[in-house]
Short mmCIF file of C-alpha atoms and ligand atoms in Angstrom, two decimals:
data_model
loop_
_atom_site.label_atom_id
_atom_site.label_comp_id
_atom_site.label_asym_id
_atom_site.label_seq_id
_atom_site.Cartn_x
_atom_site.Cartn_y
_atom_site.Cartn_z
CA UNK W 1 232.06 127.38 149.67
CA UNK W 2 235.10 128.63 151.61
CA UNK W 3 237.77 126.28 152.89
CA UNK W 4 236.91 126.95 156.55
CA UNK W 5 233.23 126.09 156.01
CA UNK W 6 234.17 122.86 154.34
CA UNK W 7 236.56 122.19 157.23
CA UNK W 8 233.86 122.76 159.81
CA UNK W 9 231.44 120.43 158.09
CA UNK W 10 234.16 117.82 157.58
CA UNK W 11 234.83 117.95 161.35
CA UNK W 12 231.15 117.28 162.03
CA UNK W 13 231.15 114.32 159.70
CA UNK W 14 234.38 113.05 161.25
CA UNK W 15 232.77 113.17 164.71
CA UNK W 16 229.93 111.00 163.44
CA UNK W 17 232.32 108.65 161.71
CA UNK W 18 234.55 108.24 164.79
CA UNK W 19 231.50 107.42 166.93
CA UNK W 20 230.60 104.70 164.45
CA UNK W 21 234.20 103.46 164.33
CA UNK W 22 233.98 102.68 168.04
CA UNK W 23 231.49 99.95 167.15
CA UNK W 24 232.79 98.81 163.79
CA UNK W 25 234.98 100.44 161.15
CA UNK W 26 233.03 102.01 158.33
CA UNK W 27 234.09 104.17 155.41
CA UNK W 28 233.71 107.90 156.08
CA UNK W 29 230.30 109.02 154.79
CA UNK W 30 230.27 111.19 151.74
CA UNK W 31 229.36 114.71 152.79
CA UNK W 32 227.32 116.70 150.30
CA UNK W 33 227.24 120.39 151.21
CA UNK W 34 224.58 122.44 149.50
CA UNK W 35 224.03 126.16 149.86
CA UNK W 36 224.57 126.64 153.58
CA UNK W 37 226.49 129.59 154.99
CA UNK W 38 229.07 129.21 157.72
CA UNK W 39 226.71 130.61 160.45
CA UNK W 40 223.97 128.26 159.22
CA UNK W 41 226.30 125.29 159.45
CA UNK W 42 227.13 126.26 163.03
CA UNK W 43 223.54 127.10 164.06
CA UNK W 44 222.20 123.81 162.73
CA UNK W 45 225.27 121.67 163.47
CA UNK W 46 223.51 119.38 165.97
CA UNK W 47 220.88 118.41 163.43
CA UNK W 48 223.29 118.39 160.47
CA UNK W 49 225.37 115.67 162.13
CA UNK W 50 222.34 113.39 162.35
CA UNK W 51 222.86 110.72 159.68
CA UNK W 52 219.17 110.96 158.70
CA UNK W 53 219.28 114.74 158.39
CA UNK W 54 222.29 116.28 156.66
CA UNK W 55 222.48 119.35 154.48
CA UNK W 56 219.83 118.22 151.97
CA UNK W 57 217.16 118.15 154.70
CA UNK W 58 218.42 121.47 156.04
CA UNK W 59 218.14 123.12 152.65
CA UNK W 60 214.65 121.64 152.18
CA UNK W 61 213.61 123.14 155.50
CA UNK W 62 215.10 126.50 154.61
CA UNK W 63 213.10 126.61 151.39
CA UNK W 64 209.82 125.67 153.10
CA UNK W 65 206.86 127.89 153.89
CA UNK W 66 204.78 126.76 156.87
CA UNK W 67 201.56 128.19 158.27
CA UNK W 68 201.01 127.70 162.01
CA UNK W 69 197.37 128.22 162.94
CA UNK W 70 197.16 129.32 166.57
CA UNK W 71 199.89 130.86 168.72
CA UNK W 72 198.76 129.16 171.92
CA UNK W 73 199.65 126.04 173.85
CA UNK W 74 200.37 123.89 170.77
CA UNK W 75 201.47 126.70 168.48
CA UNK W 76 204.20 127.77 170.90
CA UNK W 77 206.32 124.60 170.77
CA UNK W 78 205.52 124.11 167.09
CA UNK W 79 206.63 127.59 166.05
CA UNK W 80 209.64 127.61 168.39
CA UNK W 81 210.98 124.29 167.13
CA UNK W 82 210.34 125.09 163.48
CA UNK W 83 211.98 128.51 163.74
CA UNK W 84 214.89 127.04 165.66
CA UNK W 85 215.32 124.27 163.09
CA UNK W 86 215.46 126.78 160.23
CA UNK W 87 212.13 126.68 158.38
CA UNK W 88 212.47 129.50 155.86
CA UNK W 89 209.11 131.18 156.25
CA UNK W 90 206.61 130.81 159.10
CA UNK W 91 203.16 132.38 159.15
CA UNK W 92 201.47 132.67 162.56
CA UNK W 93 197.69 133.09 162.64
CA UNK W 94 195.85 134.09 165.82
CA UNK W 95 193.20 136.66 166.60
CA UNK W 96 193.53 136.64 170.40
CA UNK W 97 195.47 138.85 172.78
CA UNK W 98 197.74 137.43 175.48
CA UNK W 99 195.87 136.83 178.76
CA UNK W 100 197.16 135.97 182.22
CA UNK W 101 195.48 132.56 182.08
CA UNK W 102 197.52 131.67 178.96
CA UNK W 103 200.95 131.94 180.50
CA UNK W 104 201.18 128.57 182.28
CA UNK W 105 201.25 126.73 178.97
CA UNK W 106 201.80 129.16 176.06
CA UNK W 107 205.56 129.51 176.20
CA UNK W 108 205.86 132.12 173.45
CA UNK W 109 204.23 134.73 175.70
CA UNK W 110 205.53 136.28 178.91
CA UNK W 111 203.98 138.47 181.61
CA UNK W 112 205.01 141.77 179.94
CA UNK W 113 203.10 140.62 176.82
CA UNK W 114 199.67 140.80 178.55
CA UNK W 115 197.23 142.53 176.20
CA UNK W 116 199.51 142.21 173.17
CA UNK W 117 198.20 140.40 170.07
CA UNK W 118 199.41 136.79 170.27
CA UNK W 119 200.46 136.72 166.62
CA UNK W 120 202.72 139.76 167.19
CA UNK W 121 204.02 138.51 170.54
CA UNK W 122 204.87 135.16 168.95
CA UNK W 123 206.52 136.73 165.91
CA UNK W 124 208.75 138.90 168.12
CA UNK W 125 210.07 135.86 170.04
CA UNK W 126 210.63 133.82 166.89
CA UNK W 127 212.64 136.64 165.32
CA UNK W 128 214.81 136.77 168.45
CA UNK W 129 215.33 133.03 168.27
CA UNK W 130 216.26 132.93 164.60
CA UNK W 131 216.57 136.19 162.62
CA UNK W 132 217.09 134.23 159.40
CA UNK W 133 213.48 133.00 159.45
CA UNK W 134 210.87 135.19 157.78
CA UNK W 135 207.98 135.39 160.27
CA UNK W 136 204.61 136.70 159.14
CA UNK W 137 201.97 137.38 161.83
CA UNK W 138 198.31 137.31 160.80
CA UNK W 139 195.91 138.72 163.40
CA UNK W 140 192.76 136.97 162.29
CA UNK W 141 190.55 133.99 163.04
CA UNK W 142 190.63 131.16 160.52
CA UNK W 143 187.25 130.08 159.16
CA UNK W 144 185.89 128.21 156.16
CA UNK W 145 185.80 131.41 154.14
CA UNK W 146 189.39 132.58 154.58
CA UNK W 147 191.12 129.22 155.03
CA UNK W 148 191.64 128.55 151.29
CA UNK W 149 193.51 131.84 150.75
CA UNK W 150 195.66 131.30 153.86
CA UNK W 151 196.58 127.76 152.89
CA UNK W 152 197.30 128.51 149.23
CA UNK W 153 201.01 128.38 148.40
CA UNK W 154 202.08 126.83 151.72
CA UNK W 155 204.24 123.72 151.78
CA UNK W 156 202.69 122.65 155.07
CA UNK W 157 200.05 123.75 157.55
CA UNK W 158 200.25 122.92 161.25
CA UNK W 159 196.86 123.30 162.87
CA UNK W 160 197.28 124.32 166.51
CA UNK W 161 193.75 125.68 166.90
CA UNK W 162 191.42 124.67 169.71
CA UNK W 163 188.09 124.24 167.91
CA UNK W 164 186.56 121.54 165.76
CA UNK W 165 185.10 124.15 163.40
CA UNK W 166 188.58 125.51 162.65
CA UNK W 167 190.05 122.02 162.24
CA UNK W 168 187.40 121.04 159.71
CA UNK W 169 187.84 124.31 157.79
CA UNK W 170 191.61 123.87 157.69
CA UNK W 171 191.35 120.19 156.74
CA UNK W 172 188.98 120.98 153.85
CA UNK W 173 191.19 123.81 152.57
CA UNK W 174 194.37 121.72 152.79
CA UNK W 175 192.73 118.77 151.01
CA UNK W 176 191.42 121.03 148.21
CA UNK W 177 194.83 122.69 147.73
CA UNK W 178 196.74 119.41 148.32
CA UNK W 179 198.78 121.01 151.10
CA UNK W 180 200.18 118.69 153.75
CA UNK W 181 198.73 119.15 157.21
CA UNK W 182 199.51 118.21 160.81
CA UNK W 183 196.44 118.15 163.05
CA UNK W 184 196.41 117.85 166.83
CA UNK W 185 194.36 118.44 169.93
CA UNK W 186 195.08 118.47 173.65
CA UNK W 187 192.89 118.56 176.73
CA UNK W 188 193.60 117.75 180.35
CA UNK W 189 196.50 115.30 180.25
CA UNK W 190 195.75 113.73 176.85
CA UNK W 191 195.88 114.54 173.17
CA UNK W 192 196.26 113.30 169.63
CA UNK W 193 198.45 114.00 166.59
CA UNK W 194 197.80 113.14 162.93
CA UNK W 195 199.67 113.86 159.70
CA UNK W 196 197.69 114.24 156.49
CA UNK W 197 198.98 113.94 152.94
CA UNK W 198 195.96 114.95 150.84
CA UNK W 199 195.12 112.45 148.15
CA UNK W 200 197.51 109.90 149.62
CA UNK W 201 196.44 109.35 153.23
CA UNK W 202 193.33 109.60 155.38
CA UNK W 203 192.38 113.16 156.28
CA UNK W 204 191.11 114.57 159.58
CA UNK W 205 187.48 114.19 158.48
CA UNK W 206 188.11 110.56 157.45
CA UNK W 207 189.19 109.99 161.06
CA UNK W 208 186.54 112.17 162.70
CA UNK W 209 183.56 112.55 160.31
CA UNK W 210 181.59 114.69 162.77
CA UNK W 211 182.56 116.77 165.76
CA UNK W 212 181.62 115.29 169.13
CA UNK W 213 178.58 116.89 170.72
CA UNK W 214 179.31 119.17 173.65
CA UNK W 215 183.06 118.70 173.33
CA UNK W 216 184.66 120.16 176.46
CA UNK W 217 186.72 123.30 175.99
CA UNK W 218 190.10 124.02 177.45
CA UNK W 219 188.67 126.80 179.63
CA UNK W 220 186.17 124.36 181.18
CA UNK W 221 188.08 121.08 181.29
CA UNK W 222 191.57 122.48 181.85
CA UNK W 223 194.92 121.44 180.44
CA UNK W 224 198.38 120.90 181.88
CA UNK W 225 201.21 122.82 180.25
CA UNK W 226 203.55 119.86 179.74
CA UNK W 227 200.74 117.88 178.06
CA UNK W 228 200.39 120.64 175.48
CA UNK W 229 204.18 120.76 175.24
CA UNK W 230 204.41 117.06 174.42
CA UNK W 231 201.61 117.15 171.84
CA UNK W 232 202.96 120.35 170.26
CA UNK W 233 206.46 118.88 170.12
CA UNK W 234 205.05 115.81 168.39
CA UNK W 235 203.41 118.14 165.87
CA UNK W 236 206.72 119.89 165.24
CA UNK W 237 208.39 116.52 164.76
CA UNK W 238 205.72 115.50 162.23
CA UNK W 239 206.16 118.81 160.42
CA UNK W 240 209.90 118.27 160.08
CA UNK W 241 209.35 114.71 158.82
CA UNK W 242 206.80 115.85 156.22
CA UNK W 243 209.03 118.70 155.03
CA UNK W 244 212.17 116.61 154.63
CA UNK W 245 211.14 112.97 154.36
CA UNK W 246 213.76 111.95 156.94
CA UNK W 247 211.31 109.58 158.67
CA UNK W 248 207.77 108.33 158.06
CA UNK W 249 204.98 110.56 159.35
CA UNK W 250 201.99 109.42 161.42
CA UNK W 251 199.73 109.08 158.37
CA UNK W 252 196.66 106.90 157.76
CA UNK W 253 195.97 107.09 161.44
CA UNK W 254 196.73 109.14 164.51
CA UNK W 255 198.75 108.90 167.67
CA UNK W 256 196.72 108.98 170.85
CA UNK W 257 198.70 110.38 173.76
CA UNK W 258 197.72 109.64 177.36
CA UNK W 259 200.12 111.45 179.62
CA UNK W 260 198.35 110.48 182.86
CA UNK W 261 199.03 106.82 182.13
CA UNK W 262 202.18 107.57 180.10
CA UNK W 263 200.85 105.61 177.12
CA UNK W 264 201.05 106.22 173.38
CA UNK W 265 198.66 104.37 171.07
CA UNK W 266 198.69 104.31 167.24
CA UNK W 267 195.15 104.18 165.83
CA UNK W 268 194.78 103.23 162.16
CA UNK W 269 192.41 105.15 159.91
CA UNK W 270 191.51 104.38 156.29
CA UNK W 271 190.46 106.89 153.65
CA UNK W 272 186.68 107.11 153.30
CA UNK W 273 185.36 106.88 149.76
CA UNK W 274 182.57 109.30 150.69
CA UNK W 275 184.73 111.78 152.58
CA UNK W 276 183.47 115.27 151.66
CA UNK W 277 186.96 116.75 152.06
CA UNK W 278 189.37 114.30 150.43
CA UNK W 279 187.43 111.82 148.29
CA UNK W 280 187.81 113.91 145.13
CA UNK W 281 191.48 114.74 145.73
ZN1 ZN I 1 189.05 112.45 154.10
#
């Protein structure tokens, strides 16, 4: 650790301390600097100064491997925020190409990307945003057969898919491998977000044992871009909480988001003893 790096970090801590002093005098917090380079300290300075965050959380994020399933409306904010925050390795899975009808809500893809594989288009933007992040595009569709291999070895999976079949396949694979998972869905002006710690909290199938019949699809029912942005941002927030432990995740339940009425509702869910996905975990 060079003197200038220490100096920079000390300045950040001093800024926090002086803000606190305005209310009441407190001793300067002890700053523990782990293995962060000078550019990393500058790039992540606005999250490093957060009292709940600090260098330990930053290092944890940098060592994490996260799989983002879907590079669409939810996957865009999730992948952008996780890459920006400094997750070490991000896998992006999507088998679609960029279409004109995607662009109003899928902010990783731009008009010149039409026809390009979404996984590749997403990876290119994420590398521009943060070259220190290892981004791995997978041009494939996740199903029950390949989900276990994709999930294996990940620290966290963020499911940004748009089908119940994929969500159940991902939930089962994450439960079996005991990999933490953030699930979500969005439609119209509403959505939901749920964090799952296999073996410790209710899983997606505990909450939704069967898929609803004739569930409307995005192409039929529509979706507003900002609604997907809010739900995807909530997913990214959950991911960062699960990876670092800086705040409690939305576990043993889900957050229901109604953006038409501007209402958030926490719904509690208990683990089911007969859950086919998580009861044996
Ligand atoms: Zn379960």
